[in-house]
Tab-separated table of C-alpha atoms in Angstrom:
chain	number	residue	atom	x	y	z
A	280	MET	CA	-0.006	0.225	0.020
A	281	LYS	CA	2.801	2.499	0.839
A	282	GLU	CA	3.899	2.737	-2.871
A	283	LEU	CA	0.518	4.067	-3.668
A	284	LEU	CA	0.337	6.631	-0.941
A	285	GLY	CA	3.169	8.634	-2.519
A	286	SER	CA	5.241	11.341	-0.673
A	287	ALA	CA	2.293	13.130	0.823
A	288	TRP	CA	-1.208	12.148	1.505
A	289	LEU	CA	-4.479	12.881	3.203
A	290	GLU	CA	-6.169	10.502	5.477
A	291	ILE	CA	-9.829	10.903	5.619
A	292	ASP	CA	-11.749	9.137	8.319
A	293	LEU	CA	-15.237	8.283	6.951
A	294	ASP	CA	-16.217	6.729	10.399
A	295	ALA	CA	-15.751	10.274	11.835
A	296	VAL	CA	-17.761	11.805	9.130
A	297	LYS	CA	-20.591	9.294	9.797
A	298	GLU	CA	-20.436	10.048	13.577
A	299	ASN	CA	-20.385	13.806	12.936
A	300	VAL	CA	-23.525	13.645	10.796
A	301	GLN	CA	-25.310	11.350	13.230
A	302	ASN	CA	-24.488	13.805	16.011
A	303	ILE	CA	-25.880	16.734	13.963
A	304	ARG	CA	-29.038	14.810	13.336
A	305	ASN	CA	-29.398	13.883	17.090
A	306	TRP	CA	-28.799	17.661	17.996
A	307	ILE	CA	-31.509	19.012	15.663
A	308	GLY	CA	-33.966	16.275	15.818
A	309	ALA	CA	-35.753	14.131	13.294
A	310	GLN	CA	-38.238	16.641	12.102
A	311	ARG	CA	-35.927	18.916	10.243
A	312	LYS	CA	-33.940	18.040	7.025
A	313	ILE	CA	-30.236	18.143	6.757
A	314	MET	CA	-28.688	19.591	3.539
A	315	GLY	CA	-25.050	18.617	3.655
A	316	ILE	CA	-22.693	21.143	2.022
A	317	VAL	CA	-20.232	19.374	-0.204
A	318	LYS	CA	-18.871	22.390	-2.150
A	319	GLY	CA	-15.283	22.699	-2.797
A	320	ASN	CA	-14.777	18.863	-3.101
A	321	ALA	CA	-16.603	18.454	0.200
A	322	TYR	CA	-14.149	21.013	1.805
A	323	GLY	CA	-11.193	19.135	0.218
A	324	HIS	CA	-12.288	15.739	1.600
A	325	ASP	CA	-13.689	14.251	-1.733
A	326	ALA	CA	-17.224	15.083	-2.757
A	327	ILE	CA	-18.155	11.531	-3.970
A	328	GLU	CA	-17.157	9.588	-0.831
A	329	ILE	CA	-18.366	12.188	1.491
A	330	SER	CA	-21.802	12.506	-0.285
A	331	LYS	CA	-22.257	8.869	-0.142
A	332	ILE	CA	-21.434	8.497	3.582
A	333	ILE	CA	-23.572	11.491	4.819
A	334	LEU	CA	-26.612	10.456	2.704
A	335	GLU	CA	-26.360	6.976	4.260
A	336	HIS	CA	-26.272	8.327	7.818
A	337	GLY	CA	-28.372	11.400	8.137
A	338	ALA	CA	-28.197	13.891	5.407
A	339	ASP	CA	-31.412	14.358	3.165
A	340	GLU	CA	-30.064	16.468	0.467
A	341	LEU	CA	-26.696	17.951	-0.890
A	342	ALA	CA	-25.515	21.448	-1.766
A	343	VAL	CA	-22.729	22.642	-3.966
A	344	ALA	CA	-21.444	26.213	-5.099
A	345	LYS	CA	-21.152	25.645	-8.775
A	346	ILE	CA	-23.106	23.786	-11.351
A	347	GLU	CA	-20.023	21.919	-12.332
A	348	GLU	CA	-19.919	20.367	-8.897
A	349	GLY	CA	-23.366	19.143	-9.163
A	350	LEU	CA	-22.650	17.769	-12.694
A	351	PHE	CA	-19.697	15.948	-11.231
A	352	LEU	CA	-21.801	14.254	-8.543
A	353	ARG	CA	-24.472	13.231	-11.079
A	354	ARG	CA	-21.791	11.717	-13.329
A	355	ASN	CA	-20.671	9.579	-10.368
A	356	ASN	CA	-24.098	8.165	-9.654
A	357	ILE	CA	-25.069	10.514	-6.803
A	358	LYS	CA	-28.839	10.681	-7.157
A	359	ALA	CA	-29.981	12.677	-4.039
A	360	PRO	CA	-31.376	16.205	-4.438
A	361	ILE	CA	-28.763	18.743	-5.106
A	362	LEU	CA	-29.063	22.526	-4.711
A	363	VAL	CA	-26.598	24.791	-6.443
A	364	LEU	CA	-25.887	27.753	-4.206
A	365	GLY	CA	-24.291	29.994	-6.730
A	366	ALA	CA	-26.267	32.154	-9.166
A	367	PRO	CA	-26.977	30.327	-12.457
A	368	LEU	CA	-25.054	31.621	-15.593
A	369	LYS	CA	-27.355	32.082	-18.652
A	370	GLU	CA	-25.532	29.703	-20.863
A	371	GLN	CA	-25.846	26.955	-18.156
A	372	PHE	CA	-29.767	27.118	-17.542
A	373	ASN	CA	-30.441	24.051	-19.640
A	374	LEU	CA	-28.025	22.003	-17.585
A	375	TYR	CA	-30.255	22.250	-14.517
A	376	PHE	CA	-33.103	20.472	-16.419
A	377	ASP	CA	-30.821	17.783	-18.018
A	378	ASN	CA	-29.268	16.912	-14.639
A	379	GLN	CA	-32.172	17.354	-12.168
A	380	LEU	CA	-30.143	20.076	-10.242
A	381	LYS	CA	-32.110	22.785	-8.353
A	382	PRO	CA	-31.079	26.390	-9.005
A	383	THR	CA	-30.678	29.088	-6.579
A	384	VAL	CA	-32.565	32.095	-8.019
A	385	CYS	CA	-31.839	35.770	-6.994
A	386	ASP	CA	-33.661	37.948	-9.760
A	387	LEU	CA	-36.925	38.034	-11.599
A	388	GLU	CA	-35.437	37.668	-14.996
A	389	SER	CA	-33.901	34.315	-14.073
A	390	ILE	CA	-37.174	32.989	-12.868
A	391	TYR	CA	-38.859	33.995	-16.128
A	392	ARG	CA	-36.137	32.217	-17.998
A	393	PHE	CA	-36.342	29.041	-16.099
A	394	ASN	CA	-40.212	29.097	-16.565
A	395	ASP	CA	-39.849	29.489	-20.361
A	396	ILE	CA	-37.339	26.623	-20.657
A	397	ALA	CA	-39.614	24.437	-18.554
A	398	ALA	CA	-42.623	25.236	-20.613
A	399	LYS	CA	-40.770	24.333	-23.800
A	400	LEU	CA	-39.632	21.018	-22.349
A	401	GLN	CA	-43.106	20.376	-20.821
A	402	GLN	CA	-41.573	20.072	-17.340
A	403	LYS	CA	-41.660	21.892	-14.003
A	404	ILE	CA	-38.459	22.961	-12.299
A	405	LYS	CA	-37.928	23.253	-8.517
A	406	ILE	CA	-36.058	26.472	-7.503
A	407	HIS	CA	-34.884	27.981	-4.281
A	408	LEU	CA	-35.094	31.768	-3.838
A	409	LYS	CA	-32.133	33.351	-2.118
A	410	ILE	CA	-32.964	36.435	0.127
A	411	ASP	CA	-30.252	38.857	0.902
A	412	THR	CA	-30.816	39.799	4.570
A	413	GLY	CA	-27.621	41.766	4.983
A	414	MET	CA	-24.414	39.993	3.453
A	415	ALA	CA	-24.779	41.787	0.166
A	416	ARG	CA	-23.480	38.930	-1.861
A	417	LEU	CA	-26.391	37.086	-3.529
A	418	GLY	CA	-30.112	37.396	-3.118
A	419	LEU	CA	-33.290	39.191	-3.550
A	420	SER	CA	-33.914	42.235	-1.421
A	421	VAL	CA	-36.724	42.335	0.901
A	422	SER	CA	-38.314	45.140	-1.081
A	423	GLU	CA	-38.462	42.854	-4.188
A	424	ILE	CA	-40.400	40.007	-2.653
A	425	LYS	CA	-43.979	41.264	-3.229
A	426	ASP	CA	-43.216	41.772	-6.920
A	427	ILE	CA	-41.709	38.441	-7.153
A	428	LEU	CA	-44.589	36.762	-5.628
A	429	SER	CA	-47.178	38.513	-7.901
A	430	ASN	CA	-45.240	37.442	-10.984
A	431	ILE	CA	-44.644	33.992	-9.909
A	432	LYS	CA	-48.358	33.367	-9.835
A	433	ARG	CA	-48.200	33.664	-13.696
A	434	MET	CA	-45.438	31.031	-14.026
A	435	PRO	CA	-47.046	27.654	-13.833
A	436	ASN	CA	-43.782	25.700	-14.562
A	437	ILE	CA	-41.999	27.044	-11.472
A	438	ILE	CA	-42.119	25.403	-8.179
A	439	ILE	CA	-40.607	27.383	-5.279
A	440	GLU	CA	-39.353	24.333	-3.174
A	441	GLY	CA	-37.166	26.470	-0.989
A	442	VAL	CA	-36.421	29.877	0.414
A	443	TYR	CA	-33.289	30.675	2.237
A	444	THR	CA	-30.889	33.154	3.477
A	445	HIS	CA	-27.194	33.065	4.676
A	446	PHE	CA	-25.836	34.390	7.982
A	447	SER	CA	-22.577	36.461	7.825
A	448	THR	CA	-21.688	36.378	11.703
A	449	SER	CA	-23.329	33.359	13.210
A	450	ASP	CA	-19.911	32.078	14.322
A	451	GLU	CA	-19.281	35.098	16.415
A	452	LYS	CA	-19.885	35.428	19.992
A	453	ASP	CA	-21.929	38.715	19.432
A	454	LYS	CA	-25.072	37.368	17.688
A	455	GLU	CA	-26.825	40.877	17.313
A	456	TYR	CA	-26.364	41.134	13.626
A	457	THR	CA	-27.450	37.394	13.038
A	458	TYR	CA	-30.677	38.094	14.979
A	459	TYR	CA	-31.141	41.202	12.804
A	460	GLN	CA	-30.732	39.018	9.534
A	461	PHE	CA	-33.151	36.462	11.145
A	462	ARG	CA	-35.730	39.052	11.863
A	463	LEU	CA	-35.709	40.158	8.286
A	464	PHE	CA	-36.037	36.722	7.119
A	465	GLN	CA	-39.008	35.957	9.324
A	466	ARG	CA	-40.656	39.074	7.618
A	467	ILE	CA	-40.146	37.194	4.347
A	468	ILE	CA	-41.586	33.981	5.719
A	469	ASP	CA	-44.621	35.858	6.967
A	470	LEU	CA	-45.226	37.231	3.440
A	471	MET	CA	-44.689	33.916	1.645
A	472	ILE	CA	-46.124	31.341	3.825
A	473	ASP	CA	-49.660	31.801	2.582
A	474	SER	CA	-48.674	32.772	-0.848
A	475	ILE	CA	-46.946	29.843	-2.042
A	476	THR	CA	-48.395	26.343	-2.603
A	477	PRO	CA	-47.237	23.945	-1.644
A	478	LYS	CA	-45.351	25.506	1.291
A	479	PRO	CA	-41.617	25.789	0.622
A	480	TYR	CA	-38.729	24.829	2.815
A	481	PHE	CA	-37.380	27.856	4.787
A	482	HIS	CA	-33.843	27.375	5.669
A	483	ALA	CA	-31.135	29.754	7.260
A	484	ALA	CA	-29.011	27.866	9.742
A	485	ASN	CA	-25.353	27.396	8.709
A	486	SER	CA	-22.862	25.761	11.049
A	487	GLY	CA	-22.643	28.551	13.510
A	488	ALA	CA	-26.485	28.868	13.752
A	489	ILE	CA	-26.800	25.009	14.127
A	490	LEU	CA	-24.698	25.286	17.197
A	491	ASP	CA	-25.846	28.390	18.877
A	492	LEU	CA	-29.199	29.405	17.539
A	493	PRO	CA	-31.871	26.657	17.536
A	494	GLU	CA	-34.633	29.182	16.803
A	495	THR	CA	-33.193	29.714	13.243
A	496	TRP	CA	-33.278	25.936	12.345
A	497	LEU	CA	-36.650	26.217	10.631
A	498	ASP	CA	-37.357	23.440	8.041
A	499	MET	CA	-33.772	22.479	7.160
A	500	VAL	CA	-30.221	23.134	8.210
A	501	ARG	CA	-27.030	23.475	6.194
A	502	PRO	CA	-24.023	22.134	7.996
A	503	GLY	CA	-20.805	22.700	6.367
A	504	CYS	CA	-17.519	22.493	8.442
A	505	LEU	CA	-19.395	20.386	11.250
A	506	ILE	CA	-19.606	17.452	8.947
A	507	TYR	CA	-15.911	17.352	8.687
A	508	GLY	CA	-15.450	17.557	12.438
A	509	LEU	CA	-14.402	21.211	12.641
A	510	TYR	CA	-16.101	24.084	14.659
A	511	PRO	CA	-16.482	27.327	12.596
A	512	SER	CA	-14.698	29.507	15.151
A	513	ASN	CA	-13.652	29.328	18.737
A	514	GLU	CA	-16.456	31.668	19.765
A	515	VAL	CA	-19.293	29.169	19.281
A	516	LYS	CA	-20.581	26.672	21.784
A	517	LYS	CA	-19.397	23.063	21.300
A	518	ASN	CA	-22.910	21.710	21.550
A	519	ILE	CA	-22.060	18.888	19.213
A	520	THR	CA	-19.287	16.427	19.738
A	521	LEU	CA	-17.092	16.380	16.515
A	522	THR	CA	-14.148	14.354	15.334
A	523	PRO	CA	-11.955	15.853	12.714
A	524	ALA	CA	-11.937	13.572	9.658
A	525	LEU	CA	-8.760	14.994	7.902
A	526	SER	CA	-5.093	14.224	8.625
A	527	PHE	CA	-2.113	15.288	6.411
A	528	LYS	CA	0.915	13.123	6.351
A	529	SER	CA	4.283	12.591	4.819
A	530	ARG	CA	7.456	10.865	5.450
A	531	ILE	CA	11.171	11.468	5.857
A	532	ALA	CA	12.871	11.327	2.457
A	533	PHE	CA	16.434	12.334	3.627
A	534	LEU	CA	18.415	12.877	6.773
A	535	LYS	CA	21.678	14.679	7.315
A	536	VAL	CA	23.671	16.386	10.122
A	537	VAL	CA	24.737	20.065	9.621
A	538	PRO	CA	27.249	21.778	11.742
A	539	ALA	CA	26.575	24.870	13.818
A	540	GLU	CA	26.500	28.201	12.008
A	541	SER	CA	25.006	26.631	8.862
A	542	PHE	CA	22.324	28.312	6.672
A	543	ILE	CA	19.190	26.257	5.866
A	544	GLY	CA	16.974	26.775	2.685
A	545	TYR	CA	16.332	29.602	0.309
A	546	GLY	CA	17.083	32.889	1.441
A	547	LYS	CA	19.182	31.863	4.353
A	548	THR	CA	16.433	32.527	6.558
A	549	PHE	CA	17.466	29.817	9.287
A	550	TYR	CA	20.885	29.781	10.979
A	551	THR	CA	21.783	26.809	13.036
A	552	LYS	CA	23.213	27.662	16.400
A	553	ARG	CA	24.230	24.047	17.217
A	554	GLU	CA	24.944	20.824	15.266
A	555	THR	CA	21.538	20.049	13.875
A	556	VAL	CA	19.821	16.895	12.640
A	557	ILE	CA	17.703	17.717	9.615
A	558	ALA	CA	15.006	15.714	7.942
A	559	THR	CA	13.915	16.510	4.649
A	560	LEU	CA	10.193	15.960	3.746
A	561	PRO	CA	9.049	15.407	0.257
A	562	VAL	CA	6.005	17.832	0.573
A	563	GLY	CA	5.934	21.560	0.103
A	564	TYR	CA	3.514	24.363	-0.719
A	565	ALA	CA	2.651	22.757	-4.049
A	566	ASP	CA	1.070	20.017	-1.946
A	567	GLY	CA	-0.728	22.511	0.129
A	568	TYR	CA	1.582	23.089	3.124
A	569	ASP	CA	1.560	26.848	3.131
A	570	ARG	CA	4.936	28.777	2.521
A	571	TRP	CA	3.957	31.190	5.418
A	572	LEU	CA	4.649	28.268	7.798
A	573	SER	CA	8.388	28.645	7.054
A	574	ASN	CA	10.202	28.819	10.278
A	575	GLN	CA	7.017	28.771	12.309
A	576	GLY	CA	5.227	25.549	11.556
A	577	GLU	CA	5.474	22.244	13.550
A	578	VAL	CA	5.071	18.584	12.655
A	579	LEU	CA	4.747	15.418	14.607
A	580	ILE	CA	7.438	12.723	14.312
A	581	ARG	CA	7.561	9.636	16.513
A	582	GLY	CA	5.032	11.294	18.733
A	583	GLU	CA	6.965	14.612	19.410
A	584	LYS	CA	6.765	18.050	17.847
A	585	ALA	CA	9.514	19.080	15.343
A	586	PRO	CA	9.920	22.673	14.153
A	587	VAL	CA	9.875	23.581	10.418
A	588	ILE	CA	13.255	25.296	9.625
A	589	GLY	CA	14.057	27.341	6.635
A	590	ARG	CA	11.631	28.316	3.915
A	591	VAL	CA	8.922	25.755	2.825
A	592	CYS	CA	9.923	24.692	-0.759
A	593	MET	CA	7.509	24.053	-3.550
A	594	ASP	CA	8.139	20.332	-3.220
A	595	GLN	CA	10.190	19.818	-0.065
A	596	MET	CA	10.619	21.218	3.500
A	597	MET	CA	13.142	20.682	6.331
A	598	ILE	CA	12.462	19.940	9.998
A	599	ASP	CA	14.776	19.900	12.890
A	600	VAL	CA	14.746	16.549	14.692
A	601	THR	CA	17.725	17.027	16.877
A	602	GLY	CA	17.536	15.308	20.112
A	603	LEU	CA	14.366	13.358	19.299
A	604	GLY	CA	15.968	10.030	19.019
A	605	SER	CA	17.063	7.794	16.203
A	606	MET	CA	15.256	8.626	12.947
A	607	GLU	CA	15.024	6.676	9.655
A	608	VAL	CA	14.179	7.440	6.130
A	609	GLY	CA	10.616	6.488	5.573
A	610	ASP	CA	9.405	7.503	9.137
A	611	GLU	CA	5.935	8.876	8.876
A	612	VAL	CA	5.360	12.531	9.685
A	613	VAL	CA	2.104	14.162	10.595
A	614	LEU	CA	1.675	17.660	9.360
A	615	TRP	CA	-1.624	18.047	11.038
A	616	GLY	CA	-3.594	15.409	12.878
A	617	LYS	CA	-2.640	13.076	15.772
A	618	GLN	CA	0.517	11.033	16.571
A	619	GLY	CA	0.946	9.385	19.814
A	620	GLY	CA	-0.590	11.498	22.481
A	621	LYS	CA	-0.059	14.696	20.745
A	622	THR	CA	-2.160	16.719	18.083
A	623	ILE	CA	-1.526	19.421	15.565
A	624	SER	CA	-4.917	20.754	14.621
A	625	VAL	CA	-6.227	22.478	11.484
A	626	GLU	CA	-7.177	25.292	13.993
A	627	ASP	CA	-3.608	25.382	15.183
A	628	ILE	CA	-2.410	25.957	11.634
A	629	ALA	CA	-5.210	28.492	10.842
A	630	GLN	CA	-4.096	30.570	14.046
A	631	LYS	CA	-0.515	30.690	12.865
A	632	LEU	CA	-1.597	31.868	9.496
A	633	ASN	CA	-4.212	34.309	10.793
A	634	THR	CA	-6.942	32.735	8.671
A	635	ILE	CA	-9.842	30.351	8.870
A	636	ILE	CA	-10.005	26.668	9.022
A	637	ASP	CA	-11.720	26.420	5.647
A	638	VAL	CA	-8.790	27.860	3.934
A	639	ILE	CA	-6.409	25.304	5.441
A	640	ILE	CA	-8.356	22.200	4.488
A	641	HIS	CA	-8.751	23.320	0.897
A	642	LEU	CA	-5.137	24.025	0.484
A	643	THR	CA	-4.326	20.236	0.356
A	644	ASP	CA	-6.922	19.220	-2.310
A	645	LYS	CA	-4.331	18.746	-4.817
A	646	ALA	CA	-4.097	16.191	-7.742
A	647	ARG	CA	-0.644	14.982	-6.428
A	648	VAL	CA	-1.784	14.484	-2.864
A	649	THR	CA	-3.047	11.084	-2.438
A	650	LYS	CA	-6.304	10.421	-0.513
A	651	LEU	CA	-6.397	7.488	1.683
A	652	PHE	CA	-10.009	6.767	3.061
A	653	LEU	CA	-10.396	4.893	6.243
A	654	LYS	CA	-13.718	3.035	6.953
A	655	ASP	CA	-14.625	0.687	9.743
A	656	GLY	CA	-11.499	1.530	11.576
A	657	LYS	CA	-8.903	0.519	8.636
A	658	PRO	CA	-7.721	1.648	5.341
A	659	TRP	CA	-10.382	1.165	2.731
A	660	LYS	CA	-9.689	2.996	-0.577
A	661	ILE	CA	-6.827	4.985	-2.198
A	662	LYS	CA	-7.393	7.689	-4.666
A	663	ASN	CA	-4.337	9.121	-6.545
A	664	MET	CA	-3.365	10.610	-9.905
A	665	LEU	CA	-3.308	7.154	-11.308
A	666	GLY	CA	-6.677	5.939	-10.245
A	667	GLU	CA	-8.616	4.353	-7.499
A	668	TYR	CA	-7.562	1.362	-5.523
A	669	TYR	CA	-9.142	-0.628	-2.676
A	670	CYS	CA	-7.072	-1.658	0.141
A	671	ALA	CA	-6.604	-5.484	0.726
């Protein structure tokens, strides 16, 4: 199996994903739907495998950001309902019909266009209306709703299956703006609830709101990072037990001892003050280990933390393993994840880089970074540039 892993790989624990979804379901109850967010290749975890496991264990529907992502899932035999969260482009309207994808609609012109195409095809199309309650990204304004409702009555081929909004600060301790957004959305619900038949699904709660604001759960919730075992910030309540599903690993490719007063790496940014044992790892920023972690990152080797020294290169990086015992070429190195009793978390990496966890977990979704899926507590499947392989 080692030869298929290559020099850098992700381990994706499908058992953890399963438990996370089940815990979300237990938290929100059986009466609401779960729309699992699998955009961005399931936050870098592999949209196909994640879609399958969450649909088996608690998710009712899926959502992606771009129609291409929805088409990819359809091509890979994912048959569940899929909502495309991004605004439709004119040249792609027909693809929604051909592939049974549900569009997000943010303007009256698009509704007319979908209705016209549906009429020509002698079909009906389910759409979700996006309401802008204060993020100013996508969505109908509150003032447009009455006009939309009066026009939709003349469009028999349109089914408004859902109406939703998106909170911009639900992962922050101060919920005042989220409450403001939700009050606006409730006004929309009051306008629509008796105007649309059958009653649409109203949904608003993203991961932060799922954790902290049960009054916003409505008919359906949209967990994103929670599925993958990550809390959206350190300001939310950890009301759901989560297990991170993703680990990033490599191995030692080369060992050498350099004397004191040696420069390490590009730009001479690290200078040894003592004789130093250096392990070179065959992983770099082209694999998703950010260059800004140069001289500040840490990895786990034989259950101990070792500092990154010198600049992270495109394909390689160096770590200081002085005093950590006997090392061998081929020893496993954890870039983030657990080893022994210690952990380097995605949150640790994000904090060092002054960014959010979503950015970090997408960095490693590279063609040349192998994905090893764990299932039932053991290696199950490998996906790399050469193909897919089941583990014996």
